[in-house]
GROMACS .gro file of C-alpha atoms in nm:
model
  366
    1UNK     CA    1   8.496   9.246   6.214
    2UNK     CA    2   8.812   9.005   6.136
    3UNK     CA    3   8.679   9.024   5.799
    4UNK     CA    4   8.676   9.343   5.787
    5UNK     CA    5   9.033   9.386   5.881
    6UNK     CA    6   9.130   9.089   5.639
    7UNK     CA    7   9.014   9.252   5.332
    8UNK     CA    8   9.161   9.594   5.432
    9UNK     CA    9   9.510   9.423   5.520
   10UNK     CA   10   9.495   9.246   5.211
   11UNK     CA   11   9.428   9.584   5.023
   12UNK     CA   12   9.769   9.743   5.193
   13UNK     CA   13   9.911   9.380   5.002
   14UNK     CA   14   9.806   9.434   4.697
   15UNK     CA   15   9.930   9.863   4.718
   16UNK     CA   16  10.266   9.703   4.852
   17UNK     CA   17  10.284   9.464   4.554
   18UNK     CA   18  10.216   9.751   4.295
   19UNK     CA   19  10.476   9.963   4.494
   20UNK     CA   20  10.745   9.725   4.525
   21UNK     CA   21  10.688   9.619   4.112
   22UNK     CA   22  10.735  10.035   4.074
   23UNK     CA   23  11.070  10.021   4.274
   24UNK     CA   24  11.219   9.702   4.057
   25UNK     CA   25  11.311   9.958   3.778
   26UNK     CA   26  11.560  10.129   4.010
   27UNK     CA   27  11.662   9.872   4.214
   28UNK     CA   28  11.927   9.818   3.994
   29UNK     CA   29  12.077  10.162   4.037
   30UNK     CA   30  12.065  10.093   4.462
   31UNK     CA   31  12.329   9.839   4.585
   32UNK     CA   32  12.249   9.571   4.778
   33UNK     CA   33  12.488   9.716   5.099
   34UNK     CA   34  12.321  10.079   5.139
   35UNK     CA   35  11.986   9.877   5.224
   36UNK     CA   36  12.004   9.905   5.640
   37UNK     CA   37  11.930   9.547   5.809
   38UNK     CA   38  11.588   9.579   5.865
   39UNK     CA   39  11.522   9.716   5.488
   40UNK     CA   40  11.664   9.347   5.390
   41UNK     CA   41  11.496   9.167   5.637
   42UNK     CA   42  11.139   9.364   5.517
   43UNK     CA   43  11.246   9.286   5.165
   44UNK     CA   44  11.274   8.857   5.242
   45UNK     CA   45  10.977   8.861   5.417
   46UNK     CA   46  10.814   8.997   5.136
   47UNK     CA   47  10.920   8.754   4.886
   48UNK     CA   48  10.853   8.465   5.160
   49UNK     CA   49  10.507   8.592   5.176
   50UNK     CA   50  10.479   8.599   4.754
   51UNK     CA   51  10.666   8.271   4.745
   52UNK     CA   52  10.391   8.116   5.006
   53UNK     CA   53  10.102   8.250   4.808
   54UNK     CA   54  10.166   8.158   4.455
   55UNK     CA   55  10.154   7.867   4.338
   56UNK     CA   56  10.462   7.666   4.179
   57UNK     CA   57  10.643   7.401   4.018
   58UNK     CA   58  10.783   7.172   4.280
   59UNK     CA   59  10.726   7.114   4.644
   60UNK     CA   60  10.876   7.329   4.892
   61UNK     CA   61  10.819   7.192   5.235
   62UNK     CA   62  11.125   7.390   5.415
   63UNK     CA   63  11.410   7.654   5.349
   64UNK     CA   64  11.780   7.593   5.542
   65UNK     CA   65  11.965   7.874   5.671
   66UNK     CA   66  12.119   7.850   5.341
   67UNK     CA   67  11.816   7.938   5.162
   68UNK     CA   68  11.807   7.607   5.023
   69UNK     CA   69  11.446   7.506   4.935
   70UNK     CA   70  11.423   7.118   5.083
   71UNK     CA   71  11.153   6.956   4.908
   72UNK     CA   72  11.069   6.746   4.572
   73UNK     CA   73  11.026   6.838   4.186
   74UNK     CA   74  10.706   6.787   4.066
   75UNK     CA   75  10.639   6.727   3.654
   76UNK     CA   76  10.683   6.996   3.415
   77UNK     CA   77  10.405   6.970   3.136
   78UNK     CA   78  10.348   7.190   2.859
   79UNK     CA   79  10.262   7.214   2.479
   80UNK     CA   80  10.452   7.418   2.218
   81UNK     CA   81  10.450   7.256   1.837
   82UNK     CA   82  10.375   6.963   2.035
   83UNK     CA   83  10.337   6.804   2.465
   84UNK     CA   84  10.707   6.815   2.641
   85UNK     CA   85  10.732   6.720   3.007
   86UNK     CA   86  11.031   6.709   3.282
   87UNK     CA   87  11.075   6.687   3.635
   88UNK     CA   88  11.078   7.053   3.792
   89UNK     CA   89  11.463   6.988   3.940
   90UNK     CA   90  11.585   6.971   3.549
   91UNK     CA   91  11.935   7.150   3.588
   92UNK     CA   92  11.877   7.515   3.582
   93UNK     CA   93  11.484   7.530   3.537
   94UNK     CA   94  11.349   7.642   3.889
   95UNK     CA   95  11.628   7.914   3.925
   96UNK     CA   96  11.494   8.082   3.628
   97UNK     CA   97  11.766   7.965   3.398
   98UNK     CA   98  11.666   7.879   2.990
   99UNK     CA   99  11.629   7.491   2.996
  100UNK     CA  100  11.689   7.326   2.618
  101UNK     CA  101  11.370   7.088   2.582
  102UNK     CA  102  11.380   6.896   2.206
  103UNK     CA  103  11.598   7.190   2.091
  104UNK     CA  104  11.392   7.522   2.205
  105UNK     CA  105  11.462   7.693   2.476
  106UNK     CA  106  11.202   7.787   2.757
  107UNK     CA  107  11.190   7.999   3.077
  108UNK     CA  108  11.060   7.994   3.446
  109UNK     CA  109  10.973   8.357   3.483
  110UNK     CA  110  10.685   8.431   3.828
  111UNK     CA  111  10.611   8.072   3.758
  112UNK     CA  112  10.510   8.081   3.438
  113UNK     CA  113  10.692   7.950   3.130
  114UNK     CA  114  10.778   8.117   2.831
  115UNK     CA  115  10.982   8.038   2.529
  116UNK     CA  116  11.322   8.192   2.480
  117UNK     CA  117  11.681   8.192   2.344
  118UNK     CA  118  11.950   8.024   2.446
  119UNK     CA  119  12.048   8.326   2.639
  120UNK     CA  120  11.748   8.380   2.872
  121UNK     CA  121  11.621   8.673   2.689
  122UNK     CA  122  11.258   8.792   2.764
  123UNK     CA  123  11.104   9.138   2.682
  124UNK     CA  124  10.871   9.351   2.882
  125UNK     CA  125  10.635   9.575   2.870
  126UNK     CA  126  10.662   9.999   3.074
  127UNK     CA  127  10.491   9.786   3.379
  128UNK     CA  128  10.764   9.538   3.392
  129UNK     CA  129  10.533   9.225   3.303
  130UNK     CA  130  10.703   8.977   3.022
  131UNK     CA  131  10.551   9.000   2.640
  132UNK     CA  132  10.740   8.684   2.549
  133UNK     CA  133  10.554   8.391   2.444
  134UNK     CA  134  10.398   8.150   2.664
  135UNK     CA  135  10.378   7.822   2.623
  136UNK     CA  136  10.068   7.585   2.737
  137UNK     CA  137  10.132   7.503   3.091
  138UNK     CA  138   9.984   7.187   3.178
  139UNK     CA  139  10.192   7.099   3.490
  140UNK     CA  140  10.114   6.903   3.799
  141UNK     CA  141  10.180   7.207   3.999
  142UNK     CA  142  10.135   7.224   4.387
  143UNK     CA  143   9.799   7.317   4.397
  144UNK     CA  144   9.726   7.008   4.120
  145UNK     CA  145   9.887   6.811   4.331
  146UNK     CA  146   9.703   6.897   4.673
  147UNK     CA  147   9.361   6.888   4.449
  148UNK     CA  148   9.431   6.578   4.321
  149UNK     CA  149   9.536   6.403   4.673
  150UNK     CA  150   9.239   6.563   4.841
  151UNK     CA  151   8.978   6.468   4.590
  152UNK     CA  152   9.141   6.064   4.630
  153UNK     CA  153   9.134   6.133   5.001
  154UNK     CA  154   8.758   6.233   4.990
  155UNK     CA  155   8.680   5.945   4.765
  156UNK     CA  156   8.821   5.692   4.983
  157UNK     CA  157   8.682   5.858   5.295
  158UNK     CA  158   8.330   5.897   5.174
  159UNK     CA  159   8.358   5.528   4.999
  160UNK     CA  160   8.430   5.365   5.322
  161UNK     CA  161   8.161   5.532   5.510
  162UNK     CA  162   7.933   5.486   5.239
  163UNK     CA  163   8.003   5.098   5.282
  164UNK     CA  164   8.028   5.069   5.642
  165UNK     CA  165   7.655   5.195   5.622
  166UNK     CA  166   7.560   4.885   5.443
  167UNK     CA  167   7.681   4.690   5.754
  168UNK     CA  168   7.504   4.897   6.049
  169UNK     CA  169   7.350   5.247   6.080
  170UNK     CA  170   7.555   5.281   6.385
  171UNK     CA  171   7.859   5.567   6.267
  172UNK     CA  172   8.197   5.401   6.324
  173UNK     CA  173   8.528   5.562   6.306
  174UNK     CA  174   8.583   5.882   6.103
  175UNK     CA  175   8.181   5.842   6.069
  176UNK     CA  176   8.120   5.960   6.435
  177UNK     CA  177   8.309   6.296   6.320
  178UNK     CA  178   8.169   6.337   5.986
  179UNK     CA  179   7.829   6.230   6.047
  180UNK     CA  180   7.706   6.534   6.236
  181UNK     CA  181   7.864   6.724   5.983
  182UNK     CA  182   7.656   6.610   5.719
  183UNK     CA  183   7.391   6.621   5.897
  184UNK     CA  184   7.406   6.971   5.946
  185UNK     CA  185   7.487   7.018   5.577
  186UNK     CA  186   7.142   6.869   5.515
  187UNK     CA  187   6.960   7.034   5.726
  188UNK     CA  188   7.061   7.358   5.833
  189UNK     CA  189   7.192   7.449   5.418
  190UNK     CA  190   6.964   7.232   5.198
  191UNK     CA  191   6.665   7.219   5.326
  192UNK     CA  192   6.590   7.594   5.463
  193UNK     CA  193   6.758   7.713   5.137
  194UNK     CA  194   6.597   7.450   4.870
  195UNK     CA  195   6.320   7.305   4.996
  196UNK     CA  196   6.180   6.972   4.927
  197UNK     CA  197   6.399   6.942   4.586
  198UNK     CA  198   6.723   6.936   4.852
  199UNK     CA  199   6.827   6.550   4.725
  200UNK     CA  200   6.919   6.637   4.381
  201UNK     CA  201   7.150   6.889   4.493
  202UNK     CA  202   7.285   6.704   4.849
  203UNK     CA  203   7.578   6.539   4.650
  204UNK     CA  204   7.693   6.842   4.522
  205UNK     CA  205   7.649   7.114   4.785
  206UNK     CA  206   7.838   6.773   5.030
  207UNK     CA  207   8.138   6.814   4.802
  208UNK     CA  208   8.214   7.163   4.786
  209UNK     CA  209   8.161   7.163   5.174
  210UNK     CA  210   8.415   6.964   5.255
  211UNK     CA  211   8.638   7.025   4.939
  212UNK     CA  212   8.669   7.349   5.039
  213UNK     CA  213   8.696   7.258   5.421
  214UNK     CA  214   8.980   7.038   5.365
  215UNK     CA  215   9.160   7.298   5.124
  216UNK     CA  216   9.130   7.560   5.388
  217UNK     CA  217   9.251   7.318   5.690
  218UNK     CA  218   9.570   7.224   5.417
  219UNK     CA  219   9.622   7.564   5.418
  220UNK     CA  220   9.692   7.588   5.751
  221UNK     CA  221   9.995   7.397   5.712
  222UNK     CA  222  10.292   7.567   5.701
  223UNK     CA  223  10.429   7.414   5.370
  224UNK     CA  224  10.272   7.738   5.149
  225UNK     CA  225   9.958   7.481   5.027
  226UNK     CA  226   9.736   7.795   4.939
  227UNK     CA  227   9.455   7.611   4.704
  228UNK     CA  228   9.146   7.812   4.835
  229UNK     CA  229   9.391   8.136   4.807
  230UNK     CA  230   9.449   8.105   4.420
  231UNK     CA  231   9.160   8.291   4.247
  232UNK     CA  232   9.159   8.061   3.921
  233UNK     CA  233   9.038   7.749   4.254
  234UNK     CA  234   8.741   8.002   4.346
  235UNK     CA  235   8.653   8.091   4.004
  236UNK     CA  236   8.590   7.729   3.903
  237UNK     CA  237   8.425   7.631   4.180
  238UNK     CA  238   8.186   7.937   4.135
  239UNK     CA  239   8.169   7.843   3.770
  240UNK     CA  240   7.982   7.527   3.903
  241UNK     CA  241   7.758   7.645   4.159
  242UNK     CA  242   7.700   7.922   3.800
  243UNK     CA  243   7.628   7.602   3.567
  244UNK     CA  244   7.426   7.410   3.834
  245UNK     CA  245   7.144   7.697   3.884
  246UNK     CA  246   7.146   7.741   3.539
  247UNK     CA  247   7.052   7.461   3.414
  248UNK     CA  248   6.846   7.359   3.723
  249UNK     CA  249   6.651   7.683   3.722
  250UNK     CA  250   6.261   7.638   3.609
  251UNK     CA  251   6.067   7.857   3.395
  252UNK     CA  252   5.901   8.089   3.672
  253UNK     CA  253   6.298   8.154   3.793
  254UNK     CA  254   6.366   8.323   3.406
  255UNK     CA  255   6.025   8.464   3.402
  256UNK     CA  256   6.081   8.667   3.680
  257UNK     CA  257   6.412   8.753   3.512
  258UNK     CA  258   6.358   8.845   3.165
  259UNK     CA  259   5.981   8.952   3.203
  260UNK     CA  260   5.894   9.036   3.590
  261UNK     CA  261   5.507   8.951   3.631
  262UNK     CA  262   5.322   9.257   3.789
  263UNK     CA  263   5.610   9.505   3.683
  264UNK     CA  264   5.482   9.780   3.416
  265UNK     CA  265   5.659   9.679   3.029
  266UNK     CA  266   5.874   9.987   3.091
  267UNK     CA  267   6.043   9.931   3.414
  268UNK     CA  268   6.083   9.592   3.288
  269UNK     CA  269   6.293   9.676   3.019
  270UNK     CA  270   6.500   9.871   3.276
  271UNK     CA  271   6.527   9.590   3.496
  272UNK     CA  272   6.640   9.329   3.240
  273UNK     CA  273   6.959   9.392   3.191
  274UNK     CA  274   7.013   9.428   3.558
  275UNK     CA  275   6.857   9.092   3.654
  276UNK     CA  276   7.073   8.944   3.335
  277UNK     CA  277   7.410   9.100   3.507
  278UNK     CA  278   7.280   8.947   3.898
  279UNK     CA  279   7.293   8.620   3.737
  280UNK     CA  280   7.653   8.712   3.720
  281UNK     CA  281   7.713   8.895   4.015
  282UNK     CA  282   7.612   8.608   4.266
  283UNK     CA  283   7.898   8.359   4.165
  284UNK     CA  284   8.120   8.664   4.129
  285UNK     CA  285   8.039   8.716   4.459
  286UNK     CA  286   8.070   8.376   4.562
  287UNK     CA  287   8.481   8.347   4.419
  288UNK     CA  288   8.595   8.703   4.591
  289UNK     CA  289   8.500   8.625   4.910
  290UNK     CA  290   8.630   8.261   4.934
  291UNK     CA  291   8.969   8.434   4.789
  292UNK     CA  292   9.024   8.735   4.980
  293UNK     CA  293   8.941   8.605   5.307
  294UNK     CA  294   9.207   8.311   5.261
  295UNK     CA  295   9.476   8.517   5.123
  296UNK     CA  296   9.466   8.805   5.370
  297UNK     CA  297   9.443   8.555   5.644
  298UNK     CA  298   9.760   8.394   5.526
  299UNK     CA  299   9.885   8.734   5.455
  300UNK     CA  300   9.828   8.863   5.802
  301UNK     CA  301   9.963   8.534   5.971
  302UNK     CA  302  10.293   8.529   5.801
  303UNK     CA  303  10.350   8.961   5.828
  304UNK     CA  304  10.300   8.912   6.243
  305UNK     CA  305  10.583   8.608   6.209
  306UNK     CA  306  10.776   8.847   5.961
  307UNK     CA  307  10.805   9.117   6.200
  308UNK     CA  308  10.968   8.906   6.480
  309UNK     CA  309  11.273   8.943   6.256
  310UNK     CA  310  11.257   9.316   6.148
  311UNK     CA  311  11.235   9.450   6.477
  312UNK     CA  312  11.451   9.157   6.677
  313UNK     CA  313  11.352   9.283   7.073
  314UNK     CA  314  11.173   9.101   7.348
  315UNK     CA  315  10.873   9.312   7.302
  316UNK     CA  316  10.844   9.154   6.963
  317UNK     CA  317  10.926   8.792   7.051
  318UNK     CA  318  10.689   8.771   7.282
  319UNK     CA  319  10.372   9.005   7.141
  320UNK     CA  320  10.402   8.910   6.798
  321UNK     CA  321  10.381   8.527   6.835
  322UNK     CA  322  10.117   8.574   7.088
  323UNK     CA  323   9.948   8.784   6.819
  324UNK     CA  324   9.997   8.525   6.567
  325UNK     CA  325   9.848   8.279   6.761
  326UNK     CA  326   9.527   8.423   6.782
  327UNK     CA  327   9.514   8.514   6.463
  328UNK     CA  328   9.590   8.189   6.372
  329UNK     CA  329   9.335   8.053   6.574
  330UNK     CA  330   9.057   8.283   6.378
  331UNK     CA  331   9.203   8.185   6.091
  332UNK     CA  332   9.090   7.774   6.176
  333UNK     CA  333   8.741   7.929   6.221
  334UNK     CA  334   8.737   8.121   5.884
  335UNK     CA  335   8.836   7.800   5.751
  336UNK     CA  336   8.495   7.668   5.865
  337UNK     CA  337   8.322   7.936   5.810
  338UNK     CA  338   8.418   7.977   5.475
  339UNK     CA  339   8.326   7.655   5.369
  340UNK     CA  340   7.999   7.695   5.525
  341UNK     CA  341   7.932   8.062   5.362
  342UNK     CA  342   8.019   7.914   5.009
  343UNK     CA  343   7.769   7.598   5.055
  344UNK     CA  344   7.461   7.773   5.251
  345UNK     CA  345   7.532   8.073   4.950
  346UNK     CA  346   7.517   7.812   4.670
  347UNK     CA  347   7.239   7.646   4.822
  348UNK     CA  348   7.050   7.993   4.816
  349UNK     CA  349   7.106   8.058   4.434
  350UNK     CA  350   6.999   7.710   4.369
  351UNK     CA  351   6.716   7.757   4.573
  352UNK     CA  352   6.560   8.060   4.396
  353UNK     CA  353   6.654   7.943   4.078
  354UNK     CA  354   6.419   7.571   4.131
  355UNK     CA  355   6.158   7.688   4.419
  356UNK     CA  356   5.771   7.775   4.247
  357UNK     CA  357   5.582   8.046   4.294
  358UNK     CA  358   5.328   7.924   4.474
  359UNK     CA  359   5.172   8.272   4.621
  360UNK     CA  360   5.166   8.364   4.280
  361UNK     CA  361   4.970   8.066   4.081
  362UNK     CA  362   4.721   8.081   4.365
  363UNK     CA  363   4.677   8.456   4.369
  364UNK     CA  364   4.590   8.412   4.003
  365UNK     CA  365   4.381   8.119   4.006
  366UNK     CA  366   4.132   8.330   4.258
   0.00000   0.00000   0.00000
């Protein structure tokens, strides 16, 4: 049901976004005075909530009263007739302003960079999005960053157990935790979904479990660390899961696929292509539903804390962080959940794609 409601809430987003991109053409002709108070507060919450979910060039971990972001720069990397790099708090850069790099000039613009004048000047298209060039944008951006520092943590954490295993079979520390865990991993994912070929894939299907897990508990954290939320995160980690059953798959797996035993020659011709696209479909599958439930749990969170400020009343103050609270509470399950529902899912296309076809052999043996 929450799911439900997440996916339709993040729908109304995604209609608000293309609404409020609409309205940017006129906004000019509107001063900023006629908007009433609550127009302006709807309007910052709205950016907040963009600002939270994209990702970006430095690291905001709070905004003053002043709207001062109150954080650290992070390095700027990118290639055009060549690599150039800076820190993120170059004068200018993260306000949007054109920053002179080895005599070009380049451009912040929706976090992306593109080359410019001196002046600033971009073009754009009837929808408002920039045609100017873009450059190669290799930065250590905030969701690098948390990648990066999760995937060390992991190491380290998985290293130490790994060792202290050597020493006694007896779980110590974060082992008493994680043990259980894994256990579970193994057993209630692997082995129902792969069968007895579950080791090769245990290192794998243990990684993106508790990648993901840690991602989602990150983004928890109010410092806008939305790594499972970005769809270019899900579409990679799909991409493996994709590669993996691939190349694991045996010969009775694209059998059934390109030439369906038992199926008359002209229904299998229909039913090619459509087994081709399903090959497709499941990791497709696999990177929407990891994104969408993130994102419209962090967009529903952050709306139910936005409207303490639009409608400013006791009713509010006290319903809406009550509200938020539970939501936010869900929103620690999904984060388990999710992680689970990508693994066990992963471990099901890998499953069909080594399992044999035993029923089948011995049905045509007799």
């Amino acid at each position: 049901m929450f799911k439900k409601f997440a996916v339709l809430f993040y729908s109304i987003f995604v209609l608000n976004l293309v609404s409020a991109q609409h309205s940017e053409a006129t906004a000019e002709a509107v001063p900023a005075q006629e908007l009433s108070e609550k127009d302006k507060v709807s309007k910052e919450n709205k950016e907040f909530i963009e600002h939270h979910l994209l990702d970006a060039h430095d690291f905001t971990l709070m905004v003053d009263k002043e709207g001062h972001h109150i954080g650290f720069p992070l390095p700027v990397i990118f290639y055009d007739n060549g690599f150039h790099s800076f820190m993120s708090n170059k004068e200018g850069f993260m306000h949007g302003e054109p920053t002179e790099v080895d005599g070009s000039f380049y451009k912040l613009h929706h976090e992306k960079i593109y080359k410019t004048d001196a002046a600033g000047t971009l073009t754009f298209d009837k929808e408002g999005h920039a045609t100017s060039e873009k450059v190669l944008d290799l930065s250590i951006t905030k969701s690098v960053l948390i990648i990066l520092l999760v995937s060390i943590f992991m190491l380290v954490l998985f290293g130490g157990m790994a060792k202290s295993y050597k020493k006694s079979v007896v779980p110590t520390g974060a082992a008493r935790f994680l043990e259980p865990l894994i256990i579970f991993v193994r057993d209630e994912i692997a082995i129902p979904n792969i069968g007895h070929k579950y080791k090769r894939f245990m290192g794998y299907l243990l990684t993106v479990f508790f990648f993901i897990l840690f991602l989602n508990v990150l983004g928890l954290m109010p410092f806008g660390i939305n790594v499972t939320g970005n769809i270019t995160m899900t579409f990679f980690l799909a991409i493996l899961t994709y590669l993996i059953t691939t190349f694991s798959a045996n010969k009775d797996y694209w059998k059934h696929i390109f030439w369906m035993p038992g199926v008359p020659v002209p229904m299998k011709l229909i039913m090619l292509p459509i087994e081709l696209l399903g090959t497709i479909t499941k990791p497709f599958a696999l990177m929407i539903r990891l994104f969408a439930n993130m994102t419209a749990g962090h967009i529903v969170v952050m709306s139910l804390i936005g409207l303490i400020y639009v409608f400013k009343n006791v009713i509010a103050g006290v319903a809406f962080p009550f509200l938020t609270l539970v939501i936010y509470l869900l929103e620690v399950l999904v984060a388990f959940l999710q992680a689970y529902i990508f693994t066990m899912l992963s471990a099901l296309f890998i499953g069909m794609a080594v399992q044999e076809h035993e029923h089948e052999h011995h049905t045509a043996a007799h």
